[in-house]
Amino acid sequence: MRRILYLEDDPKLAQIVVEYLSRFYQVDHLSHLEDLNRRVEHFNYDVAIIDRNLHGEDIGLKAIEIIHKKDATTGVIVTSSYSSVDDKIDGLSLGADDYLEKPFNIRELEARIAVLLRRKLPTNIELNGMKFDTESRQIEYDGKVILLSQKENEILFYLLENANKVFSAQDLIYAIYSHPDDILPNTITVTVGKIRKKLPVEIIKTFKTRGYMIEVR
């Protein structure tokens, strides 16, 4: 499972973000910069979300230095109430990959995390004889391209890019659809069924009462 580090001193915001992201990732929340060194010594993180102003101090540069000293490939998203263009440029110049102004929409944060995670994926993944191009979103088997509808493709690659984690129908609806409240859970069941019919081999596992997963070893 992908691991996310979240550095935020606002307990209410942290609770909301952690509860939401924990549906998709392993999330470790810290509220003090002093705890960061010890945490990165023990765990490798795919993405770090850093509140630039922690307890009244601008800790952005220091936090990024600590994280990248351990693993330079960790994607970094800086969040801040500083909203001017200069502030955003300054935040990115610290070494962040993305800058998100507070207050932010939780689904926008999740989408930006997904973008950074895709950068860490190998461009080509082979699974059960099928070849997946994570950039072009193309699927090939035995030299032939497999065509899926847009939503079928989005669901399949979402499961692939978040391999080894079970997602409920509701999780997938909120991850894929722009207006999730208008979508019935049965929509995912039907769409996954269509994907299975179009793929030459089975790669999507179903866990009754829990959801769907693609296993990558």
Coordinates of C-alpha atoms in Angstrom, one line a residue:
M1 CA 0.0 0.0 0.0
R2 CA 1.2 3.5 -0.8
R3 CA 2.4 5.5 2.2
I4 CA 1.6 9.2 2.7
L5 CA 3.2 11.5 5.3
Y6 CA 1.0 14.4 6.5
L7 CA 2.5 17.2 8.5
E8 CA -0.3 19.5 9.8
D9 CA -0.9 21.3 13.1
D10 CA -4.6 21.9 12.7
P11 CA -6.2 18.9 14.5
K12 CA -9.7 19.3 12.8
L13 CA -8.2 19.6 9.3
A14 CA -5.8 16.7 10.0
Q15 CA -8.6 14.5 11.1
I16 CA -10.7 15.2 8.0
V17 CA -7.7 14.6 5.6
V18 CA -6.5 11.5 7.4
E19 CA -9.9 9.9 7.5
Y20 CA -10.5 10.5 3.8
L21 CA -7.0 9.5 2.5
S22 CA -6.9 6.4 4.7
R23 CA -9.5 4.8 2.4
F24 CA -6.8 4.7 -0.3
Y25 CA -3.4 4.9 1.5
Q26 CA -1.5 4.3 4.6
V27 CA -1.4 7.8 6.2
D28 CA 1.0 8.9 9.0
H29 CA 0.1 12.2 10.6
L30 CA 2.6 14.4 12.4
S31 CA 1.9 17.8 14.0
H32 CA 5.5 18.7 15.0
L33 CA 8.6 19.0 12.9
E34 CA 10.7 17.5 15.6
D35 CA 9.0 14.1 15.0
L36 CA 9.9 14.1 11.3
N37 CA 13.5 12.8 11.4
R38 CA 12.6 9.8 13.5
R39 CA 9.6 8.9 11.3
V40 CA 11.5 9.1 8.0
E41 CA 14.2 6.9 9.4
H42 CA 11.8 4.1 9.9
F43 CA 9.5 4.5 6.9
N44 CA 9.7 5.2 3.2
Y45 CA 7.1 7.6 1.9
D46 CA 5.6 7.9 -1.6
V47 CA 4.2 11.4 -1.0
A48 CA 4.5 14.0 1.8
I49 CA 1.9 16.7 2.4
I50 CA 3.5 19.6 4.3
D51 CA 1.8 22.5 6.0
R52 CA 4.3 25.2 5.3
N53 CA 3.4 27.2 8.4
L54 CA 3.6 24.9 11.4
H55 CA 2.9 26.4 14.9
G56 CA 3.6 29.9 13.5
E57 CA 6.9 29.0 11.9
D58 CA 7.8 28.6 8.2
I59 CA 9.1 25.0 8.2
G60 CA 8.7 24.2 4.5
L61 CA 12.4 24.2 3.5
K62 CA 13.6 22.3 6.6
A63 CA 10.9 19.6 6.2
I64 CA 11.6 19.1 2.5
E65 CA 15.3 18.8 3.2
I66 CA 14.7 16.1 5.8
I67 CA 12.3 14.2 3.6
H68 CA 14.5 14.3 0.5
K69 CA 17.7 13.5 2.4
K70 CA 16.1 10.1 3.1
D71 CA 14.5 9.6 -0.3
A72 CA 14.8 12.2 -3.1
T73 CA 12.0 10.5 -5.0
T74 CA 9.3 11.3 -2.4
G75 CA 6.7 13.6 -4.0
V76 CA 6.0 16.7 -1.9
I77 CA 2.9 18.8 -1.8
V78 CA 3.1 22.0 0.2
T79 CA -0.2 23.4 1.7
S80 CA -0.4 27.0 2.9
S81 CA -2.8 29.9 3.5
Y82 CA -0.2 32.1 1.7
S83 CA -2.0 32.7 -1.6
S84 CA 0.0 35.2 -3.7
V85 CA 1.8 34.1 -6.8
D86 CA 5.1 34.9 -5.2
D87 CA 4.2 32.8 -2.2
K88 CA 3.4 29.8 -4.5
I89 CA 6.6 30.3 -6.5
D90 CA 8.5 30.5 -3.3
G91 CA 6.9 27.3 -2.1
L92 CA 7.8 25.4 -5.3
S93 CA 11.4 26.8 -5.2
L94 CA 11.8 25.1 -1.8
G95 CA 11.8 21.8 -3.6
A96 CA 8.0 21.0 -3.6
D97 CA 6.4 19.3 -6.5
D98 CA 3.1 21.0 -6.0
Y99 CA 1.5 23.8 -4.0
L100 CA -2.0 23.8 -2.7
E101 CA -3.6 26.9 -1.2
K102 CA -5.7 26.6 1.9
P103 CA -8.6 26.0 2.3
F104 CA -8.6 23.2 -0.3
N105 CA -11.0 20.7 -1.5
I106 CA -10.1 17.2 -0.2
R107 CA -10.8 15.6 -3.6
E108 CA -8.4 18.0 -5.3
L109 CA -5.7 17.0 -2.8
E110 CA -6.4 13.4 -3.6
A111 CA -6.1 14.1 -7.3
R112 CA -2.8 15.8 -6.9
I113 CA -1.5 12.9 -4.8
A114 CA -2.5 10.6 -7.6
V115 CA -0.6 12.6 -10.2
L116 CA 2.6 12.4 -8.1
L117 CA 2.1 8.7 -7.6
R118 CA 1.8 8.1 -11.3
R119 CA 5.2 9.8 -11.8
K120 CA 6.7 7.1 -9.6
L121 CA 5.2 4.3 -11.6
P122 CA 7.2 2.6 -14.3
T123 CA 5.9 3.6 -17.7
N124 CA 5.3 0.0 -18.7
I125 CA 3.8 -2.6 -16.4
E126 CA 3.4 -6.2 -17.5
L127 CA 0.8 -8.4 -15.7
N128 CA -0.4 -11.8 -16.7
G129 CA 0.8 -11.3 -20.2
M130 CA -0.8 -7.9 -20.6
K131 CA 1.2 -4.7 -21.1
F132 CA 0.0 -1.5 -19.5
D133 CA 1.4 1.9 -20.5
T134 CA 0.7 4.2 -17.6
E135 CA 1.3 7.4 -19.7
S136 CA -0.8 6.7 -22.8
R137 CA -3.2 4.5 -20.8
Q138 CA -2.9 1.8 -23.5
I139 CA -3.3 -1.9 -22.9
E140 CA -1.8 -4.6 -25.2
Y141 CA -2.0 -8.4 -25.2
D142 CA -0.3 -10.6 -27.7
G143 CA 0.6 -7.5 -29.8
K144 CA -3.0 -6.3 -30.0
V145 CA -4.5 -3.2 -28.4
I146 CA -7.4 -3.8 -26.0
L147 CA -10.0 -1.0 -26.2
L148 CA -12.0 0.1 -23.1
S149 CA -14.5 2.9 -22.6
Q150 CA -13.3 6.0 -20.8
K151 CA -14.7 5.0 -17.4
E152 CA -13.6 1.4 -17.8
N153 CA -10.1 2.6 -18.5
E154 CA -10.1 5.0 -15.5
I155 CA -11.3 2.3 -13.1
L156 CA -8.8 -0.2 -14.4
F157 CA -5.8 2.1 -14.2
Y158 CA -6.8 3.5 -10.8
L159 CA -6.8 0.0 -9.4
L160 CA -3.5 -0.7 -11.1
E161 CA -1.8 2.5 -9.9
N162 CA -3.0 1.7 -6.4
A163 CA -2.3 -2.0 -6.5
N164 CA -2.6 -4.4 -3.6
K165 CA -5.3 -2.3 -1.9
V166 CA -9.0 -3.2 -1.8
F167 CA -11.4 -0.4 -2.9
S168 CA -15.1 -0.5 -2.3
A169 CA -17.5 0.6 -5.0
Q170 CA -18.0 3.8 -3.0
D171 CA -14.3 4.4 -3.0
L172 CA -14.1 4.0 -6.7
I173 CA -17.1 6.3 -7.3
Y174 CA -15.5 9.1 -5.3
A175 CA -12.1 8.6 -7.0
I176 CA -13.4 8.4 -10.6
Y177 CA -16.6 10.4 -11.0
S178 CA -17.0 14.2 -10.9
H179 CA -20.4 14.0 -9.3
P180 CA -20.2 10.9 -7.1
D181 CA -23.5 11.5 -5.3
D182 CA -25.4 10.9 -8.5
I183 CA -23.8 7.5 -9.1
L184 CA -25.2 4.3 -7.8
P185 CA -22.8 1.6 -6.3
N186 CA -24.1 -0.9 -8.8
T187 CA -22.5 1.2 -11.6
I188 CA -19.1 0.0 -10.4
T189 CA -20.3 -3.7 -10.4
V190 CA -21.5 -3.4 -13.9
T191 CA -18.4 -1.5 -15.2
V192 CA -16.0 -4.0 -13.6
G193 CA -18.0 -6.8 -15.2
K194 CA -17.6 -5.2 -18.6
I195 CA -13.8 -4.8 -18.0
R196 CA -13.5 -8.5 -17.2
K197 CA -15.3 -9.4 -20.4
K198 CA -12.9 -7.3 -22.5
L199 CA -9.7 -8.5 -20.8
P200 CA -8.2 -11.8 -22.0
V201 CA -7.0 -12.7 -18.5
E202 CA -8.4 -12.1 -15.0
I203 CA -6.5 -9.5 -13.0
I204 CA -9.3 -7.8 -10.9
K205 CA -10.0 -9.6 -7.7
T206 CA -13.3 -9.3 -5.9
F207 CA -13.6 -9.4 -2.1
K208 CA -17.2 -9.9 -1.1
T209 CA -18.6 -7.1 1.0
R210 CA -15.2 -5.2 0.6
G211 CA -14.5 -4.4 -3.0
Y212 CA -11.9 -4.8 -5.7
M213 CA -8.2 -5.1 -6.0
I214 CA -5.4 -5.7 -8.6
E215 CA -2.5 -7.6 -7.1
V216 CA 1.0 -6.8 -8.2
R217 CA 3.9 -8.6 -6.7

